[in-house]
Amino acid sequence: VGRTKKPAARRRGRMGKVHGSLARAGKVRGQTPKVAKQEKKKQMVGRAKKRLQYNRRFVNVVVGMGKKRGPNSQPIGKCG
């Protein structure tokens, strides 16, 4: 007859501390040793980069058995 609506978003469980104290924030990054950046070959830009992408994706395609491997996959023996 004349029913009132309940609130749409109802919270479950406890309120408050979810992610731990802020005293531990940045702990892992702080204790890892600093490694100097290495010099790298300059990246291609423009037409040369598009040419490299095209050759990598469509020209040098190796058709093998099983699922297609992505561009960032490791060699089979290298995975931990």
CSV table of N, CA and C in Angstrom, one decimal:
chain,number,residue,atom,x,y,z
A,1,VAL,N,0.9,-1.2,0.0
A,1,VAL,CA,0.0,0.0,0.0
A,1,VAL,C,0.9,1.2,0.0
A,2,GLY,N,1.4,1.7,1.1
A,2,GLY,CA,2.2,2.9,1.2
A,2,GLY,C,3.6,2.5,1.7
A,3,ARG,N,4.4,1.7,0.9
A,3,ARG,CA,5.7,1.3,1.4
A,3,ARG,C,6.8,2.3,1.1
A,4,THR,N,7.7,2.4,2.0
A,4,THR,CA,8.8,3.3,1.7
A,4,THR,C,10.0,2.5,1.1
A,5,LYS,N,10.7,3.2,0.2
A,5,LYS,CA,11.8,2.5,-0.5
A,5,LYS,C,13.0,2.4,0.4
A,6,LYS,N,13.8,1.3,0.3
A,6,LYS,CA,15.0,1.1,1.0
A,6,LYS,C,16.1,1.8,0.3
A,7,PRO,N,17.2,2.2,1.0
A,7,PRO,CA,18.3,2.8,0.2
A,7,PRO,C,18.9,1.8,-0.8
A,8,ALA,N,19.3,2.3,-2.0
A,8,ALA,CA,19.8,1.4,-3.1
A,8,ALA,C,21.1,0.7,-2.7
A,9,ALA,N,22.1,1.5,-2.2
A,9,ALA,CA,23.4,1.0,-1.9
A,9,ALA,C,23.4,0.6,-0.5
A,10,ARG,N,23.5,-0.7,-0.2
A,10,ARG,CA,23.6,-1.1,1.2
A,10,ARG,C,25.0,-1.7,1.4
A,11,ARG,N,25.7,-1.2,2.5
A,11,ARG,CA,27.0,-1.7,2.8
A,11,ARG,C,27.0,-3.0,3.6
A,12,ARG,N,27.9,-3.8,3.2
A,12,ARG,CA,28.1,-5.1,4.0
A,12,ARG,C,29.4,-5.1,4.7
A,13,GLY,N,29.4,-5.8,5.8
A,13,GLY,CA,30.7,-6.0,6.5
A,13,GLY,C,31.0,-4.8,7.4
A,14,ARG,N,32.3,-4.8,7.8
A,14,ARG,CA,32.7,-3.7,8.7
A,14,ARG,C,33.1,-2.5,8.0
A,15,MET,N,33.0,-1.4,8.6
A,15,MET,CA,33.5,-0.1,8.1
A,15,MET,C,34.9,0.2,8.6
A,16,GLY,N,35.7,0.9,7.9
A,16,GLY,CA,36.9,1.3,8.4
A,16,GLY,C,38.2,0.7,7.7
A,17,LYS,N,39.1,0.2,8.5
A,17,LYS,CA,40.4,-0.1,8.1
A,17,LYS,C,40.4,-1.3,7.1
A,18,VAL,N,40.8,-1.0,5.9
A,18,VAL,CA,40.8,-1.9,4.8
A,18,VAL,C,42.2,-2.3,4.3
A,19,HIS,N,43.0,-1.3,4.1
A,19,HIS,CA,44.3,-1.6,3.4
A,19,HIS,C,45.5,-1.5,4.3
A,20,GLY,N,45.4,-1.6,5.6
A,20,GLY,CA,46.6,-1.6,6.5
A,20,GLY,C,47.0,-0.2,6.8
A,21,SER,N,48.0,-0.1,7.7
A,21,SER,CA,48.4,1.2,8.2
A,21,SER,C,49.3,1.9,7.2
A,22,LEU,N,49.3,3.3,7.2
A,22,LEU,CA,50.1,4.0,6.3
A,22,LEU,C,51.6,4.0,6.7
A,23,ALA,N,51.9,3.4,7.9
A,23,ALA,CA,53.3,3.4,8.3
A,23,ALA,C,54.1,2.4,7.4
A,24,ARG,N,53.4,1.4,6.8
A,24,ARG,CA,54.1,0.5,5.9
A,24,ARG,C,54.1,0.9,4.5
A,25,ALA,N,53.5,2.0,4.1
A,25,ALA,CA,53.4,2.4,2.7
A,25,ALA,C,54.8,2.6,2.1
A,26,GLY,N,55.1,2.1,1.0
A,26,GLY,CA,56.3,2.2,0.3
A,26,GLY,C,57.5,1.3,0.8
A,27,LYS,N,57.1,0.3,1.6
A,27,LYS,CA,58.1,-0.5,2.3
A,27,LYS,C,59.0,-1.3,1.2
A,28,VAL,N,58.3,-1.9,0.3
A,28,VAL,CA,59.1,-2.7,-0.6
A,28,VAL,C,59.9,-1.9,-1.6
A,29,ARG,N,59.4,-0.8,-2.0
A,29,ARG,CA,60.2,0.0,-2.9
A,29,ARG,C,61.4,0.6,-2.2
A,30,GLY,N,61.2,0.9,-0.9
A,30,GLY,CA,62.3,1.5,-0.2
A,30,GLY,C,63.4,0.5,0.1
A,31,GLN,N,63.1,-0.8,0.2
A,31,GLN,CA,64.2,-1.7,0.5
A,31,GLN,C,64.8,-2.4,-0.7
A,32,THR,N,64.3,-2.1,-1.9
A,32,THR,CA,65.0,-2.7,-3.1
A,32,THR,C,66.2,-1.9,-3.5
A,33,PRO,N,67.3,-2.5,-3.9
A,33,PRO,CA,68.5,-1.8,-4.3
A,33,PRO,C,68.3,-1.0,-5.5
A,34,LYS,N,68.9,0.2,-5.5
A,34,LYS,CA,68.8,1.1,-6.7
A,34,LYS,C,69.7,0.6,-7.8
A,35,VAL,N,69.2,0.4,-9.0
A,35,VAL,CA,69.9,0.0,-10.2
A,35,VAL,C,70.0,1.1,-11.2
A,36,ALA,N,71.2,1.4,-11.6
A,36,ALA,CA,71.3,2.6,-12.6
A,36,ALA,C,70.7,2.2,-13.9
A,37,LYS,N,70.2,3.2,-14.6
A,37,LYS,CA,69.6,2.9,-15.9
A,37,LYS,C,70.6,2.6,-16.9
A,38,GLN,N,70.3,1.7,-17.9
A,38,GLN,CA,71.3,1.3,-18.9
A,38,GLN,C,71.1,2.2,-20.1
A,39,GLU,N,72.1,2.4,-20.9
A,39,GLU,CA,72.0,3.1,-22.2
A,39,GLU,C,71.3,2.2,-23.2
A,40,LYS,N,70.4,2.7,-23.9
A,40,LYS,CA,69.6,1.9,-24.8
A,40,LYS,C,69.7,2.5,-26.2
A,41,LYS,N,69.5,1.7,-27.2
A,41,LYS,CA,69.5,2.1,-28.6
A,41,LYS,C,68.3,3.1,-28.8
A,42,LYS,N,68.5,4.1,-29.6
A,42,LYS,CA,67.3,5.1,-29.7
A,42,LYS,C,66.2,4.4,-30.5
A,43,GLN,N,65.0,4.7,-30.1
A,43,GLN,CA,63.8,4.1,-30.7
A,43,GLN,C,63.5,4.7,-32.0
A,44,MET,N,63.0,3.9,-32.9
A,44,MET,CA,62.6,4.5,-34.2
A,44,MET,C,61.3,5.3,-34.1
A,45,VAL,N,61.2,6.3,-35.0
A,45,VAL,CA,60.0,7.1,-35.0
A,45,VAL,C,59.4,7.2,-36.4
A,46,GLY,N,58.1,7.6,-36.5
A,46,GLY,CA,57.5,7.9,-37.8
A,46,GLY,C,57.4,6.7,-38.7
A,47,ARG,N,57.8,6.9,-40.0
A,47,ARG,CA,57.7,5.8,-41.0
A,47,ARG,C,58.4,4.6,-40.6
A,48,ALA,N,59.6,4.8,-40.1
A,48,ALA,CA,60.5,3.6,-39.8
A,48,ALA,C,59.9,2.7,-38.7
A,49,LYS,N,59.2,3.4,-37.7
A,49,LYS,CA,58.6,2.6,-36.7
A,49,LYS,C,57.4,1.8,-37.2
A,50,LYS,N,56.6,2.5,-38.1
A,50,LYS,CA,55.4,1.8,-38.7
A,50,LYS,C,55.9,0.6,-39.5
A,51,ARG,N,57.0,0.8,-40.2
A,51,ARG,CA,57.6,-0.3,-41.1
A,51,ARG,C,58.0,-1.5,-40.2
A,52,LEU,N,58.7,-1.2,-39.1
A,52,LEU,CA,59.1,-2.2,-38.1
A,52,LEU,C,57.9,-3.0,-37.6
A,53,GLN,N,56.9,-2.2,-37.2
A,53,GLN,CA,55.7,-2.9,-36.6
A,53,GLN,C,55.0,-3.8,-37.7
A,54,TYR,N,54.9,-3.3,-38.9
A,54,TYR,CA,54.3,-4.1,-40.0
A,54,TYR,C,55.1,-5.4,-40.2
A,55,ASN,N,56.4,-5.3,-40.3
A,55,ASN,CA,57.2,-6.5,-40.5
A,55,ASN,C,57.1,-7.4,-39.4
A,56,ARG,N,57.1,-6.9,-38.1
A,56,ARG,CA,57.0,-7.8,-37.0
A,56,ARG,C,55.7,-8.5,-36.9
A,57,ARG,N,54.6,-7.8,-37.2
A,57,ARG,CA,53.2,-8.4,-37.1
A,57,ARG,C,52.8,-9.2,-38.2
A,58,PHE,N,53.1,-8.9,-39.5
A,58,PHE,CA,52.5,-9.5,-40.6
A,58,PHE,C,53.5,-10.3,-41.5
A,59,VAL,N,54.7,-9.9,-41.6
A,59,VAL,CA,55.7,-10.5,-42.5
A,59,VAL,C,56.4,-11.7,-41.9
A,60,ASN,N,57.0,-11.5,-40.7
A,60,ASN,CA,57.8,-12.6,-40.1
A,60,ASN,C,56.9,-13.5,-39.2
A,61,VAL,N,55.7,-13.7,-39.6
A,61,VAL,CA,54.8,-14.5,-38.8
A,61,VAL,C,55.2,-16.0,-38.9
A,62,VAL,N,55.4,-16.7,-37.8
A,62,VAL,CA,55.7,-18.1,-37.7
A,62,VAL,C,54.4,-18.8,-37.4
A,63,VAL,N,53.9,-19.7,-38.3
A,63,VAL,CA,52.7,-20.4,-38.0
A,63,VAL,C,53.1,-21.8,-37.4
A,64,GLY,N,52.7,-22.0,-36.2
A,64,GLY,CA,53.1,-23.2,-35.5
A,64,GLY,C,51.9,-23.9,-34.9
A,65,MET,N,52.1,-25.0,-34.2
A,65,MET,CA,51.0,-25.7,-33.5
A,65,MET,C,50.6,-24.9,-32.3
A,66,GLY,N,49.4,-25.1,-31.9
A,66,GLY,CA,48.9,-24.5,-30.6
A,66,GLY,C,48.4,-23.1,-30.7
A,67,LYS,N,48.3,-22.4,-29.6
A,67,LYS,CA,47.8,-21.1,-29.5
A,67,LYS,C,48.8,-20.1,-29.9
A,68,LYS,N,48.3,-19.0,-30.5
A,68,LYS,CA,49.1,-17.9,-31.0
A,68,LYS,C,49.7,-17.2,-29.8
A,69,ARG,N,51.0,-16.9,-29.8
A,69,ARG,CA,51.7,-16.3,-28.7
A,69,ARG,C,51.7,-14.8,-28.9
A,70,GLY,N,51.5,-14.0,-27.8
A,70,GLY,CA,51.5,-12.6,-27.9
A,70,GLY,C,52.9,-12.0,-28.1
A,71,PRO,N,52.9,-10.6,-28.3
A,71,PRO,CA,54.2,-10.0,-28.6
A,71,PRO,C,55.1,-9.9,-27.4
A,72,ASN,N,54.6,-10.0,-26.2
A,72,ASN,CA,55.4,-9.9,-25.0
A,72,ASN,C,55.7,-11.2,-24.3
A,73,SER,N,55.5,-12.3,-25.0
A,73,SER,CA,55.7,-13.6,-24.4
A,73,SER,C,57.2,-14.0,-24.4
A,74,GLN,N,57.5,-14.8,-23.4
A,74,GLN,CA,58.9,-15.2,-23.2
A,74,GLN,C,59.1,-16.6,-24.0
A,75,PRO,N,60.4,-16.9,-24.3
A,75,PRO,CA,60.7,-18.2,-24.8
A,75,PRO,C,60.2,-19.3,-23.8
A,76,ILE,N,59.9,-20.5,-24.3
A,76,ILE,CA,59.3,-21.5,-23.4
A,76,ILE,C,60.1,-21.9,-22.2
A,77,GLY,N,61.4,-22.1,-22.4
A,77,GLY,CA,62.3,-22.5,-21.3
A,77,GLY,C,62.6,-21.4,-20.3
A,78,LYS,N,62.3,-20.2,-20.6
A,78,LYS,CA,62.7,-19.0,-19.8
A,78,LYS,C,61.7,-18.8,-18.6
A,79,CYS,N,60.4,-19.3,-18.8
A,79,CYS,CA,59.4,-19.0,-17.7
A,79,CYS,C,59.8,-19.8,-16.5
A,80,GLY,N,59.7,-19.1,-15.3
A,80,GLY,CA,60.1,-19.7,-14.0
A,80,GLY,C,59.5,-21.0,-13.8
